[in-house]
């Protein structure tokens, strides 16, 4: 089970009707619920890394994006990239069943 504050890697998810592949998320809540009949087990914000200084400046110009430096987090894979959280986007995800 995910805990609040965990950084998780999601293999696939949908955004604006598009199927997207692997991406990191920060867990905000792990109380299960339902929205319009769709069940979820965790609520997250998406976490992205910067690709360049130009992209960093652009992404941080949006008021809902919050910078995260690699010193702010401890990632078991040893990720040393700086990035940002999109704080205005909430993702309601269903965790895979545990065996």
mmCIF file of C-alpha atoms in Angstrom, residues 10-25 46-48 86 89 91 93:
data_model
loop_
_atom_site.group_PDB
_atom_site.id
_atom_site.type_symbol
_atom_site.label_atom_id
_atom_site.label_comp_id
_atom_site.label_asym_id
_atom_site.label_seq_id
_atom_site.Cartn_x
_atom_site.Cartn_y
_atom_site.Cartn_z
ATOM 1 C CA UNK A 10 2.738 4.341 -12.573
ATOM 2 C CA UNK A 11 3.101 2.112 -15.644
ATOM 3 C CA UNK A 12 0.190 3.656 -17.538
ATOM 4 C CA UNK A 13 -2.624 6.168 -17.052
ATOM 5 C CA UNK A 14 -5.073 8.324 -19.005
ATOM 6 C CA UNK A 15 -4.955 12.111 -19.287
ATOM 7 C CA UNK A 16 -7.390 14.125 -21.411
ATOM 8 C CA UNK A 17 -8.478 10.939 -23.199
ATOM 9 C CA UNK A 18 -4.904 9.927 -24.106
ATOM 10 C CA UNK A 19 -3.104 6.807 -22.897
ATOM 11 C CA UNK A 20 0.221 7.795 -21.343
ATOM 12 C CA UNK A 21 3.085 5.556 -20.279
ATOM 13 C CA UNK A 22 5.293 5.477 -17.191
ATOM 14 C CA UNK A 23 5.289 8.532 -14.978
ATOM 15 C CA UNK A 24 6.073 9.466 -11.378
ATOM 16 C CA UNK A 25 3.379 10.643 -8.977
ATOM 17 C CA UNK A 46 2.078 14.196 -11.209
ATOM 18 C CA UNK A 47 5.824 14.745 -10.769
ATOM 19 C CA UNK A 48 7.929 15.627 -13.821
ATOM 20 C CA UNK A 86 1.701 19.997 -10.997
ATOM 21 C CA UNK A 89 -3.891 18.449 -11.305
ATOM 22 C CA UNK A 91 -5.177 12.045 -10.357
ATOM 23 C CA UNK A 93 -5.823 6.118 -9.372
#
